Amino acid sequence: MLLRLFYAFILLANCVVNHVAADEIKADFSGFATLAASYSDDPDMGFGSNYINKNRAGFSLSRESILGGQVNLSLNRNWDSVAQVVLQDHANEEFDGFLELAFLRYRPSRDWAIRAGRLNSDLYLLSEYPYVGYAYLWARPPHEFYSFASAGGHFDGLDVEYTQSVFDGFLRLKLAAGQTTTKLTSAGDKFYIDFDNLITFSASYSLEAWTLRFSASRTDIGGYKLDSMAQLIAAFRAVPTSLWPQAQSLAQSYDTEGKTLSYAAFGVTYDYDNWLIQSEVGISESQWLVSPSNLNAYVSVGYRFGDVTVYSGVSISENRNDVTNIPVPQFPPGIPEQITLPIQQLAVIAQDAVELPVVHQHSINIGAKWHFSDTVVIKAQIDHFDIQPYGGGLWSRSKPEDVKIGHRVNVFSLSTSLVF
Amino acid sequence: MKILILLFSLLFISFSEARSPQLVVVVNKNNAIEALSKREVIDIFMGRYLTFPDGETAQPVDLPAATALKSDFYLQLVNRDEQKINAYWARLLFSGRAKPPEAATSIEDALNKIQNSQYSIAYLPEDQLTDDVKVVYRLNEN
């Protein structure tokens, strides 16, 4: 249904474009970039600026560097279009993943806007511009809050926005629907996950120094493509229930069929005079074993001295569920080892696979942003991450035993961001 | 002594006025809009709405960057300096929501844009007004 609506909209838009006089069309090109040098001081823990980018240990120039280009096309007074490509250190380098925006917008009146195409998710305060370093305070959006959100940073579908002035403030309400395929890698293999029937509602209200924001989102987890996971599920299903009763329920837990993922978030910004204070709280609930259910939050406080703003903040991402325990099955004597040993090895692999994606970490950061010119800012930031045992799901670990132990990692970042 | 204080006060007032001339928001003479409220001016210059209240497309024009007039305008309108305004527009532009006002190269250029486009809207010092434009809002009014 949604797809048909989408195609109908595109068809209608095509008719409109064909009837727009050439002199009404106006194109504007713009862009943004960040050149960042960063260093992560634990050689066993690879750090990435977000969930869809490569994790790297040590010094890197590519980890947080970004180049974005955008074209705004004004077609006539009611129709316009925006396309945006963002080049960054993606683990999966297919072009489709770099296309952040490609939508057509229709404004039937001054209060309403309807968009169709590739859209940015409007889940959190920074969700619409997480890669525009010039526009926010930090070296990167708070890792605990925004890293996993990048997996659903854009989607293909429709959204409808209503805006209205209310009590001297400004209210925005948005309802979005669509689907997306997140492109990741897992142990070097390409990993695709479909998120279908994605529905997001968001509301924000701005009044002078204050901005309040609420959003809620729900999606069906659709198909996936990852050979190692398909093999794991097939192996579970092949085990007779009489030998290992837990195997069938584990196969079901790993499979995406019938699983949903839900988010809700609340955020507030206070931006007055020299103070910039921002905080968000978010909660996710996943029925899929591979995707963590978390409580995420951060608070950041900045104070400006002329052209330099100094800031500090704390962030948390708490795993909301106990890590699933998969005991190695024991068998009565008499069953051949050729049967029992593979099943016991399967249980060990399954336990590792359960522990790997769990996210449970805290961090504190301190930094400074210098407005070098109208279009250029320079930032320096130090983050100290406290990663709990079985909680490093946002990091890559070079040794299997690193999953089970806690880590403390410092990340140093020096960057310049500009708009053009 | 009193004369000295009076002279100093007059000098200070003159100096203040020289730094912050009365700013007015103007449109083309043929625009149907006769007056705007402060909130309606904010709606247009902060990209909340892309049209005038009557539904016609609004084309806001900014004075050159890093000038006292542009800085004064946004401080008086929304109590934000140019650093904050620039960051604000980066957020709106790259989230795909709106484009920033067109930048004029000078007051004369802003006046030309208003004269040449029925739907342009700009801010100017009151003493630079010409007969070709219409004042729809005075800063510091409600």
Coordinates of C-alpha atoms in Angstrom, one line a residue:
Chain A
M1 CA 0.0 0.0 0.0
L2 CA 2.7 2.4 1.1
L3 CA 4.8 1.6 -2.0
R4 CA 1.8 2.2 -4.3
L5 CA 1.3 5.6 -2.6
F6 CA 4.9 6.4 -3.0
Y7 CA 4.9 5.6 -6.8
A8 CA 1.6 7.6 -7.2
F9 CA 3.3 10.5 -5.6
I10 CA 6.4 10.3 -7.8
L11 CA 4.1 10.0 -10.9
L12 CA 2.2 13.0 -9.9
A13 CA 5.4 14.9 -9.2
N14 CA 6.7 13.9 -12.6
C15 CA 3.6 15.5 -14.2
V16 CA 4.2 18.7 -12.2
V17 CA 7.8 18.9 -13.2
N18 CA 6.9 18.4 -16.9
H19 CA 4.6 21.4 -16.6
V20 CA 7.0 23.7 -14.7
A21 CA 8.5 26.4 -16.9
A22 CA 12.3 26.2 -17.2
D23 CA 12.7 29.7 -15.9
E24 CA 10.9 28.7 -12.6
I25 CA 13.5 26.0 -11.8
K26 CA 16.3 27.2 -9.6
A27 CA 19.2 25.0 -8.4
D28 CA 21.4 25.8 -5.3
F29 CA 24.5 23.8 -4.5
S30 CA 26.0 23.7 -1.0
G31 CA 28.1 21.4 1.1
F32 CA 29.8 20.6 4.4
A33 CA 33.0 18.9 5.5
T34 CA 34.9 17.8 8.5
L35 CA 38.6 16.9 8.5
A36 CA 39.4 15.1 11.7
A37 CA 42.5 13.5 13.2
S38 CA 41.6 11.2 16.1
Y39 CA 43.4 8.7 18.3
S40 CA 41.9 5.8 20.3
D41 CA 44.3 4.5 22.9
D42 CA 43.3 0.9 23.3
P43 CA 44.8 -1.2 20.5
D44 CA 42.4 -4.0 21.1
M45 CA 39.2 -1.9 20.8
G46 CA 38.3 -0.4 17.5
F47 CA 36.3 2.8 17.7
G48 CA 34.0 4.1 15.0
S49 CA 32.2 7.5 14.9
N50 CA 28.9 5.6 14.5
Y51 CA 27.5 2.2 14.0
I52 CA 27.7 2.1 10.2
N53 CA 31.3 3.2 10.0
K54 CA 34.5 1.2 10.3
N55 CA 35.9 0.7 13.7
R56 CA 39.6 1.6 14.0
A57 CA 42.1 1.5 16.8
G58 CA 45.0 4.0 17.2
F59 CA 45.5 7.1 15.0
S60 CA 43.1 7.7 12.1
L61 CA 42.4 10.6 9.7
S62 CA 39.4 8.8 8.1
R63 CA 37.5 7.7 11.2
E64 CA 35.6 11.0 11.7
S65 CA 36.3 12.9 8.4
I66 CA 33.2 13.6 6.3
L67 CA 32.4 15.3 3.0
G68 CA 28.8 16.2 2.1
G69 CA 27.3 17.8 -1.0
Q70 CA 23.7 19.0 -1.5
V71 CA 21.5 20.3 -4.2
N72 CA 18.3 22.2 -3.6
L73 CA 16.0 22.4 -6.6
S74 CA 13.1 24.9 -6.5
L75 CA 10.5 23.8 -9.0
N76 CA 7.8 26.2 -8.4
R77 CA 6.0 27.8 -5.3
N78 CA 4.7 24.5 -4.1
W79 CA 7.3 22.0 -5.2
D80 CA 10.9 21.5 -4.5
S81 CA 13.5 18.8 -4.2
V82 CA 16.7 18.1 -2.2
A83 CA 19.4 15.5 -2.8
Q84 CA 22.4 15.0 -0.5
V85 CA 25.4 12.7 -0.6
V86 CA 27.6 12.2 2.4
L87 CA 31.0 10.5 2.0
Q88 CA 32.3 9.0 5.2
D89 CA 34.1 5.9 6.5
H90 CA 31.4 3.4 5.9
A91 CA 32.1 -0.3 6.6
N92 CA 29.8 -1.2 3.7
E93 CA 30.8 1.0 0.8
E94 CA 27.8 0.6 -1.5
F95 CA 26.7 3.9 -3.1
D96 CA 23.2 3.6 -1.8
G97 CA 24.4 3.9 1.8
F98 CA 26.0 7.3 1.0
L99 CA 22.8 8.8 -0.4
E100 CA 21.3 10.6 2.7
L101 CA 18.5 12.6 1.0
A102 CA 16.7 12.4 -2.4
F103 CA 13.2 13.7 -1.9
L104 CA 10.5 15.6 -3.6
R105 CA 8.4 17.9 -1.5
Y106 CA 5.0 19.4 -2.0
R107 CA 3.7 22.2 0.2
P108 CA -0.1 22.5 -0.3
S109 CA -0.3 25.4 2.1
R110 CA 2.1 27.3 4.4
D111 CA 1.4 24.9 7.3
W112 CA 1.7 21.5 5.5
A113 CA 4.6 19.8 3.7
I114 CA 4.6 16.3 2.2
R115 CA 7.9 14.6 1.2
A116 CA 8.5 11.4 -0.7
G117 CA 11.8 9.6 -1.5
R118 CA 14.9 9.1 0.5
L119 CA 14.3 11.0 3.8
N120 CA 16.3 11.6 7.0
S121 CA 14.9 10.0 10.1
D122 CA 13.6 12.5 12.6
L123 CA 14.1 10.4 15.7
Y124 CA 16.4 12.6 17.9
L125 CA 17.4 16.3 18.2
L126 CA 20.4 15.9 15.8
S127 CA 18.9 13.1 13.6
E128 CA 18.4 15.4 10.7
Y129 CA 22.0 16.6 10.5
P130 CA 24.3 14.2 12.4
Y131 CA 27.1 14.7 9.9
V132 CA 27.2 18.5 9.9
G133 CA 29.9 19.2 12.4
Y134 CA 29.7 22.9 11.9
A135 CA 26.1 22.9 13.3
Y136 CA 26.7 21.3 16.7
L137 CA 29.0 21.6 19.6
W138 CA 30.9 18.3 19.8
A139 CA 33.4 16.4 17.7
R140 CA 30.6 14.0 17.0
P141 CA 27.0 13.5 18.3
P142 CA 27.1 11.7 21.7
H143 CA 28.3 8.2 20.9
E144 CA 26.1 6.3 23.3
F145 CA 23.0 8.0 22.0
Y146 CA 23.6 8.5 18.3
S147 CA 25.9 5.6 17.2
F148 CA 23.3 2.9 17.0
A149 CA 20.7 5.4 15.6
S150 CA 22.9 5.8 12.5
A151 CA 21.7 2.4 11.5
G152 CA 18.3 3.9 10.7
G153 CA 19.6 7.4 9.8
H154 CA 17.6 7.5 6.5
F155 CA 14.7 5.6 5.0
D156 CA 12.6 5.5 1.8
G157 CA 9.0 6.5 2.1
L158 CA 6.8 9.5 2.9
D159 CA 6.4 12.0 5.6
V160 CA 3.8 14.6 6.4
E161 CA 4.7 17.7 8.5
Y162 CA 2.4 20.2 10.1
T163 CA 3.7 23.4 11.6
Q164 CA 1.9 26.1 13.6
S165 CA 2.8 29.0 15.8
V166 CA 1.5 28.3 19.3
F167 CA 1.7 30.7 22.3
D168 CA 4.6 32.7 20.7
G169 CA 6.5 29.4 20.1
F170 CA 6.7 27.2 17.1
L171 CA 5.3 23.6 16.9
R172 CA 6.3 21.0 14.4
L173 CA 4.4 17.7 14.1
K174 CA 5.6 15.0 11.7
L175 CA 4.4 11.5 10.8
A176 CA 6.6 9.4 8.6
A177 CA 6.3 5.9 7.1
G178 CA 8.6 3.8 5.0
Q179 CA 11.3 1.2 5.0
T180 CA 15.0 1.0 5.0
T181 CA 17.8 -1.5 4.5
T182 CA 20.7 -1.0 6.8
K183 CA 24.0 -2.0 5.3
L184 CA 26.7 -3.2 7.8
T185 CA 29.6 -5.6 7.9
S186 CA 30.1 -8.5 10.4
A187 CA 33.5 -10.1 10.6
G188 CA 34.3 -8.9 7.1
D189 CA 31.0 -10.2 5.6
K190 CA 28.4 -7.8 4.2
F191 CA 25.3 -7.7 6.5
Y192 CA 22.0 -6.4 5.3
I193 CA 18.9 -5.9 7.5
D194 CA 15.5 -4.7 6.2
F195 CA 13.4 -2.6 8.5
D196 CA 9.8 -2.7 7.1
N197 CA 6.6 -0.8 8.0
L198 CA 8.7 1.9 9.7
I199 CA 6.4 4.4 11.4
T200 CA 7.8 7.5 13.2
F201 CA 5.9 10.3 15.0
S202 CA 7.8 13.3 16.2
A203 CA 6.8 16.6 17.8
S204 CA 9.0 19.6 18.6
Y205 CA 8.2 22.9 20.2
S206 CA 10.6 25.9 20.3
L207 CA 10.0 28.9 22.4
E208 CA 12.8 31.5 22.7
A209 CA 15.8 29.7 24.3
W210 CA 14.0 26.4 24.7
T211 CA 13.4 23.5 22.3
L212 CA 11.5 20.4 23.5
R213 CA 11.3 17.3 21.4
F214 CA 9.5 14.0 21.6
S215 CA 9.5 11.1 19.1
A216 CA 8.3 7.5 18.9
S217 CA 9.1 5.0 16.3
R218 CA 8.3 1.4 15.5
T219 CA 9.4 -1.0 12.7
D220 CA 9.1 -4.6 11.7
I221 CA 12.5 -6.3 11.3
G222 CA 12.2 -7.8 7.9
G223 CA 14.7 -10.0 6.0
Y224 CA 18.4 -10.1 6.5
K225 CA 21.4 -11.3 4.6
L226 CA 24.4 -12.6 6.6
D227 CA 25.7 -16.0 5.7
S228 CA 27.1 -16.8 9.1
M229 CA 23.8 -16.0 10.8
A230 CA 21.8 -18.0 8.3
Q231 CA 24.1 -21.0 8.9
L232 CA 23.7 -20.6 12.7
I233 CA 19.9 -20.6 12.4
A234 CA 20.0 -23.6 10.1
A235 CA 22.3 -25.5 12.5
F236 CA 19.8 -24.8 15.4
R237 CA 16.9 -26.1 13.3
A238 CA 18.8 -29.2 12.4
V239 CA 19.2 -30.2 16.1
P240 CA 16.5 -32.7 17.2
T241 CA 14.5 -31.3 20.1
S242 CA 15.0 -34.5 22.0
L243 CA 18.8 -33.8 22.1
W244 CA 18.7 -30.0 22.8
P245 CA 15.3 -28.6 23.6
Q246 CA 16.6 -25.0 23.6
A247 CA 17.8 -25.2 20.0
Q248 CA 14.5 -24.5 18.3
S249 CA 13.7 -21.5 20.5
L250 CA 17.2 -20.1 19.8
A251 CA 16.6 -20.5 16.1
Q252 CA 13.4 -18.5 16.6
S253 CA 15.2 -15.8 18.6
Y254 CA 17.9 -15.3 15.9
D255 CA 15.4 -15.2 13.1
T256 CA 14.0 -11.8 12.2
E257 CA 10.5 -13.1 11.3
G258 CA 7.7 -11.4 13.3
K259 CA 10.2 -9.3 15.3
T260 CA 9.7 -5.6 16.0
L261 CA 12.0 -2.8 17.1
S262 CA 10.6 0.3 19.0
Y263 CA 12.1 3.6 20.0
A264 CA 11.0 6.5 22.1
A265 CA 13.0 9.6 23.0
F266 CA 12.6 13.0 24.7
G267 CA 15.0 15.8 24.3
V268 CA 15.5 19.4 25.5
T269 CA 17.8 22.2 24.5
Y270 CA 18.4 25.5 26.3
D271 CA 20.3 28.0 24.2
Y272 CA 20.5 31.4 25.8
D273 CA 23.2 34.0 25.9
N274 CA 26.5 32.2 26.5
W275 CA 24.9 28.9 27.7
L276 CA 24.1 25.9 25.6
I277 CA 22.6 23.0 27.6
Q278 CA 21.3 19.9 25.9
S279 CA 20.0 16.6 27.1
E280 CA 18.1 13.6 25.6
V281 CA 16.8 10.3 27.0
G282 CA 15.8 7.4 24.7
I283 CA 14.6 3.9 25.2
S284 CA 14.7 1.0 22.7
E285 CA 12.9 -2.3 22.8
S286 CA 13.9 -5.1 20.5
Q287 CA 12.4 -8.5 20.2
W288 CA 15.4 -9.6 18.1
L289 CA 18.3 -11.2 19.9
V290 CA 20.9 -9.5 17.7
S291 CA 19.6 -6.0 18.3
P292 CA 20.1 -4.6 21.8
S293 CA 17.4 -3.1 24.0
N294 CA 18.8 -0.1 25.7
L295 CA 18.3 3.0 27.8
N296 CA 20.4 5.8 26.4
A297 CA 20.9 9.3 27.8
Y298 CA 23.3 12.3 27.8
V299 CA 23.7 15.7 29.3
S300 CA 26.0 18.3 27.8
V301 CA 26.7 21.8 29.1
G302 CA 28.6 24.4 27.1
Y303 CA 29.6 28.0 27.9
R304 CA 30.9 30.5 25.4
F305 CA 33.8 32.9 25.9
G306 CA 33.8 35.1 22.8
D307 CA 34.6 32.9 19.8
V308 CA 35.3 29.8 21.9
T309 CA 32.8 27.5 23.6
V310 CA 34.0 25.1 26.2
Y311 CA 31.8 22.1 27.0
S312 CA 31.6 18.9 28.9
G313 CA 29.1 16.1 29.0
V314 CA 28.2 12.6 30.2
S315 CA 26.5 9.8 28.3
I316 CA 25.2 6.4 29.1
S317 CA 23.9 3.4 27.3
E318 CA 22.6 0.8 29.6
N319 CA 21.6 -2.7 28.5
R320 CA 18.0 -3.2 29.7
N321 CA 18.0 -7.0 29.6
D322 CA 20.1 -9.7 31.1
V323 CA 22.5 -11.2 28.6
T324 CA 20.9 -14.5 27.5
N325 CA 22.7 -17.5 28.9
I326 CA 23.0 -20.5 26.7
P327 CA 24.3 -23.4 28.8
V328 CA 26.4 -26.0 27.0
P329 CA 24.0 -29.1 26.8
Q330 CA 25.1 -32.2 28.6
F331 CA 24.2 -35.6 27.2
P332 CA 23.6 -39.0 28.8
P333 CA 26.3 -41.6 28.2
G334 CA 26.0 -43.6 25.1
I335 CA 25.3 -40.9 22.6
P336 CA 28.2 -40.8 20.1
E337 CA 30.7 -37.9 20.4
Q338 CA 30.2 -37.2 16.7
I339 CA 26.7 -36.0 17.6
T340 CA 27.3 -34.4 21.0
L341 CA 30.5 -32.4 20.2
P342 CA 29.1 -30.3 17.3
I343 CA 26.0 -29.5 19.4
Q344 CA 28.2 -28.4 22.3
Q345 CA 30.3 -26.3 19.9
L346 CA 27.2 -24.8 18.5
A347 CA 26.1 -23.7 22.0
V348 CA 29.5 -22.0 22.5
I349 CA 29.2 -20.2 19.2
A350 CA 25.6 -19.2 20.0
Q351 CA 26.7 -17.8 23.4
D352 CA 29.4 -15.7 21.7
A353 CA 26.9 -14.4 19.1
V354 CA 24.6 -13.3 21.9
E355 CA 27.2 -11.5 23.8
L356 CA 28.8 -9.7 20.9
P357 CA 26.2 -7.0 20.1
V358 CA 25.3 -6.1 23.7
V359 CA 25.9 -2.4 24.4
H360 CA 26.6 -1.2 28.0
Q361 CA 28.9 1.7 28.4
H362 CA 29.3 5.2 29.9
S363 CA 31.5 8.1 28.9
I364 CA 32.5 11.6 29.9
N365 CA 33.9 14.2 27.5
I366 CA 35.4 17.6 27.6
G367 CA 36.1 19.9 24.6
A368 CA 36.2 23.3 23.0
K369 CA 34.8 24.7 19.8
W370 CA 36.4 27.7 18.2
H371 CA 34.5 29.8 15.7
F372 CA 37.4 30.5 13.4
S373 CA 35.3 32.3 10.8
D374 CA 31.7 32.6 9.5
T375 CA 32.0 29.2 7.8
V376 CA 34.8 27.4 9.7
V377 CA 35.0 26.0 13.2
I378 CA 37.8 24.1 14.9
K379 CA 37.1 21.5 17.7
A380 CA 39.2 19.6 20.2
Q381 CA 37.6 16.9 22.3
I382 CA 38.7 14.1 24.7
D383 CA 36.3 11.3 25.5
H384 CA 36.8 8.7 28.3
F385 CA 34.8 5.6 27.7
D386 CA 34.0 3.0 30.4
I387 CA 32.9 -0.1 28.7
Q388 CA 31.3 -2.8 30.9
P389 CA 32.0 -6.5 30.5
Y390 CA 29.7 -7.9 27.8
G391 CA 28.9 -4.3 26.8
G392 CA 31.2 -3.4 23.9
G393 CA 28.7 -3.8 21.1
L394 CA 29.6 -0.4 19.6
W395 CA 33.3 -1.4 19.3
S396 CA 35.2 -4.0 17.4
R397 CA 37.3 -6.3 19.5
S398 CA 40.5 -7.9 18.3
K399 CA 40.5 -10.8 20.8
P400 CA 37.5 -12.9 21.6
E401 CA 38.1 -12.7 25.4
D402 CA 37.8 -8.9 25.2
V403 CA 34.0 -9.4 25.0
K404 CA 33.8 -10.7 28.5
I405 CA 36.0 -8.0 30.2
G406 CA 35.5 -4.3 30.8
H407 CA 37.6 -1.7 29.0
R408 CA 38.5 1.9 29.6
V409 CA 39.3 3.8 26.4
N410 CA 40.3 7.4 25.7
V411 CA 39.6 9.0 22.4
F412 CA 41.3 12.2 21.4
S413 CA 39.9 14.2 18.5
L414 CA 41.0 17.4 16.7
S415 CA 38.9 18.5 13.8
T416 CA 37.9 21.4 11.5
S417 CA 34.4 21.6 10.1
L418 CA 33.2 24.0 7.5
V419 CA 30.1 24.8 5.4
F420 CA 30.3 26.0 1.8
Chain B
M1 CA 30.1 70.0 36.2
K2 CA 26.4 69.5 35.3
I3 CA 27.1 70.8 31.8
L4 CA 30.0 68.3 31.5
I5 CA 27.7 65.4 32.5
L6 CA 25.0 66.6 30.1
L7 CA 27.5 66.9 27.3
F8 CA 28.9 63.4 28.1
S9 CA 25.4 62.0 28.1
L10 CA 24.5 63.6 24.8
L11 CA 27.7 62.3 23.3
F12 CA 27.0 58.8 24.7
I13 CA 23.4 58.9 23.3
S14 CA 24.7 60.1 19.9
F15 CA 27.3 57.4 19.9
S16 CA 24.8 54.7 20.8
E17 CA 22.5 55.8 18.0
A18 CA 25.3 55.9 15.5
R19 CA 26.1 52.3 16.4
S20 CA 22.5 51.1 16.4
P21 CA 20.3 52.9 13.9
Q22 CA 16.6 52.1 13.9
L23 CA 16.1 49.1 11.7
V24 CA 13.0 48.6 9.7
V25 CA 11.7 45.6 7.7
V26 CA 10.7 46.5 4.1
V27 CA 8.9 44.9 1.1
N28 CA 8.2 45.9 -2.4
K29 CA 5.6 48.7 -2.8
N30 CA 3.4 46.4 -4.8
N31 CA 3.3 43.7 -2.1
A32 CA -0.2 43.4 -0.6
I33 CA 1.2 43.1 2.9
E34 CA 0.8 46.3 4.8
A35 CA 2.2 45.3 8.2
L36 CA 3.8 42.3 9.9
S37 CA 4.0 41.4 13.6
K38 CA 7.3 40.5 15.2
R39 CA 6.4 36.8 15.2
E40 CA 5.6 36.9 11.5
V41 CA 9.0 38.5 10.7
I42 CA 10.7 35.8 12.8
D43 CA 8.7 33.2 10.9
I44 CA 10.1 34.4 7.6
F45 CA 13.7 35.3 8.5
M46 CA 14.2 32.1 10.6
G47 CA 12.8 29.8 7.9
R48 CA 9.8 28.7 9.8
Y49 CA 7.5 29.6 7.0
L50 CA 8.4 30.2 3.4
T51 CA 5.4 32.5 2.6
F52 CA 3.9 35.7 3.8
P53 CA 0.8 35.4 6.0
D54 CA -1.3 35.8 2.8
G55 CA 0.3 32.7 1.3
E56 CA 2.6 34.4 -1.2
T57 CA 6.2 33.2 -1.4
A58 CA 8.5 35.3 0.7
Q59 CA 12.1 35.8 -0.5
P60 CA 14.1 37.1 2.6
V61 CA 17.2 39.1 1.9
D62 CA 20.1 39.3 4.5
L63 CA 22.6 42.2 4.7
P64 CA 26.3 41.2 4.3
A65 CA 27.7 38.8 6.8
A66 CA 29.8 40.1 9.7
T67 CA 28.3 43.6 9.6
A68 CA 26.9 45.5 12.6
L69 CA 23.5 45.9 10.9
K70 CA 23.0 42.1 10.3
S71 CA 24.2 41.4 13.9
D72 CA 21.9 44.1 15.4
F73 CA 18.9 42.8 13.4
Y74 CA 19.1 39.2 14.7
L75 CA 20.0 40.3 18.2
Q76 CA 16.9 42.5 18.3
L77 CA 14.7 40.0 16.5
V78 CA 15.5 36.7 18.2
N79 CA 18.3 37.6 20.7
R80 CA 20.9 35.5 18.8
D81 CA 24.2 36.7 17.5
E82 CA 25.6 35.8 14.0
Q83 CA 27.5 32.7 15.2
K84 CA 24.2 31.2 16.5
I85 CA 22.3 32.3 13.4
N86 CA 24.9 30.6 11.1
A87 CA 24.8 27.4 13.0
Y88 CA 21.0 27.5 13.0
W89 CA 20.9 27.9 9.2
A90 CA 23.4 25.1 8.7
R91 CA 21.0 22.9 10.6
L92 CA 18.0 23.9 8.5
L93 CA 19.8 23.8 5.2
F94 CA 21.4 20.4 5.6
S95 CA 18.4 18.8 7.2
G96 CA 16.6 19.7 3.9
R97 CA 14.1 21.9 5.7
A98 CA 14.8 25.4 4.3
K99 CA 17.4 27.6 2.5
P100 CA 18.9 30.6 4.2
P101 CA 18.0 34.2 3.1
E102 CA 19.7 35.4 0.0
A103 CA 22.7 37.6 0.9
A104 CA 22.9 41.1 -0.4
T105 CA 26.3 42.6 -1.0
S106 CA 25.3 46.1 0.4
I107 CA 22.3 48.1 1.5
E108 CA 21.9 49.4 -2.1
D109 CA 21.9 45.8 -3.4
A110 CA 19.2 44.9 -0.8
L111 CA 17.1 47.9 -2.0
N112 CA 17.6 46.8 -5.6
K113 CA 16.4 43.3 -4.8
I114 CA 13.3 44.7 -3.1
Q115 CA 12.5 47.0 -6.0
N116 CA 13.0 44.2 -8.5
S117 CA 11.0 41.5 -6.8
Q118 CA 7.4 41.8 -5.5
Y119 CA 8.0 39.1 -2.8
S120 CA 11.4 40.1 -1.5
I121 CA 11.7 41.2 2.1
A122 CA 14.7 42.8 3.8
Y123 CA 15.8 45.0 6.7
L124 CA 17.4 48.3 6.5
P125 CA 18.4 51.3 8.6
E126 CA 15.5 53.7 8.6
D127 CA 17.6 56.6 7.3
Q128 CA 18.4 54.6 4.1
L129 CA 14.7 54.2 3.1
T130 CA 13.6 55.2 -0.4
D131 CA 10.2 55.7 -1.9
D132 CA 10.4 52.4 -3.7
V133 CA 9.9 50.3 -0.6
K134 CA 7.3 49.9 2.0
V135 CA 7.9 49.5 5.8
V136 CA 6.0 46.6 7.3
Y137 CA 7.7 46.3 10.7
R138 CA 9.9 48.4 12.9
L139 CA 12.4 46.5 15.1
N140 CA 11.6 46.7 18.8
E141 CA 7.9 46.8 18.1
N142 CA 5.5 43.9 18.9

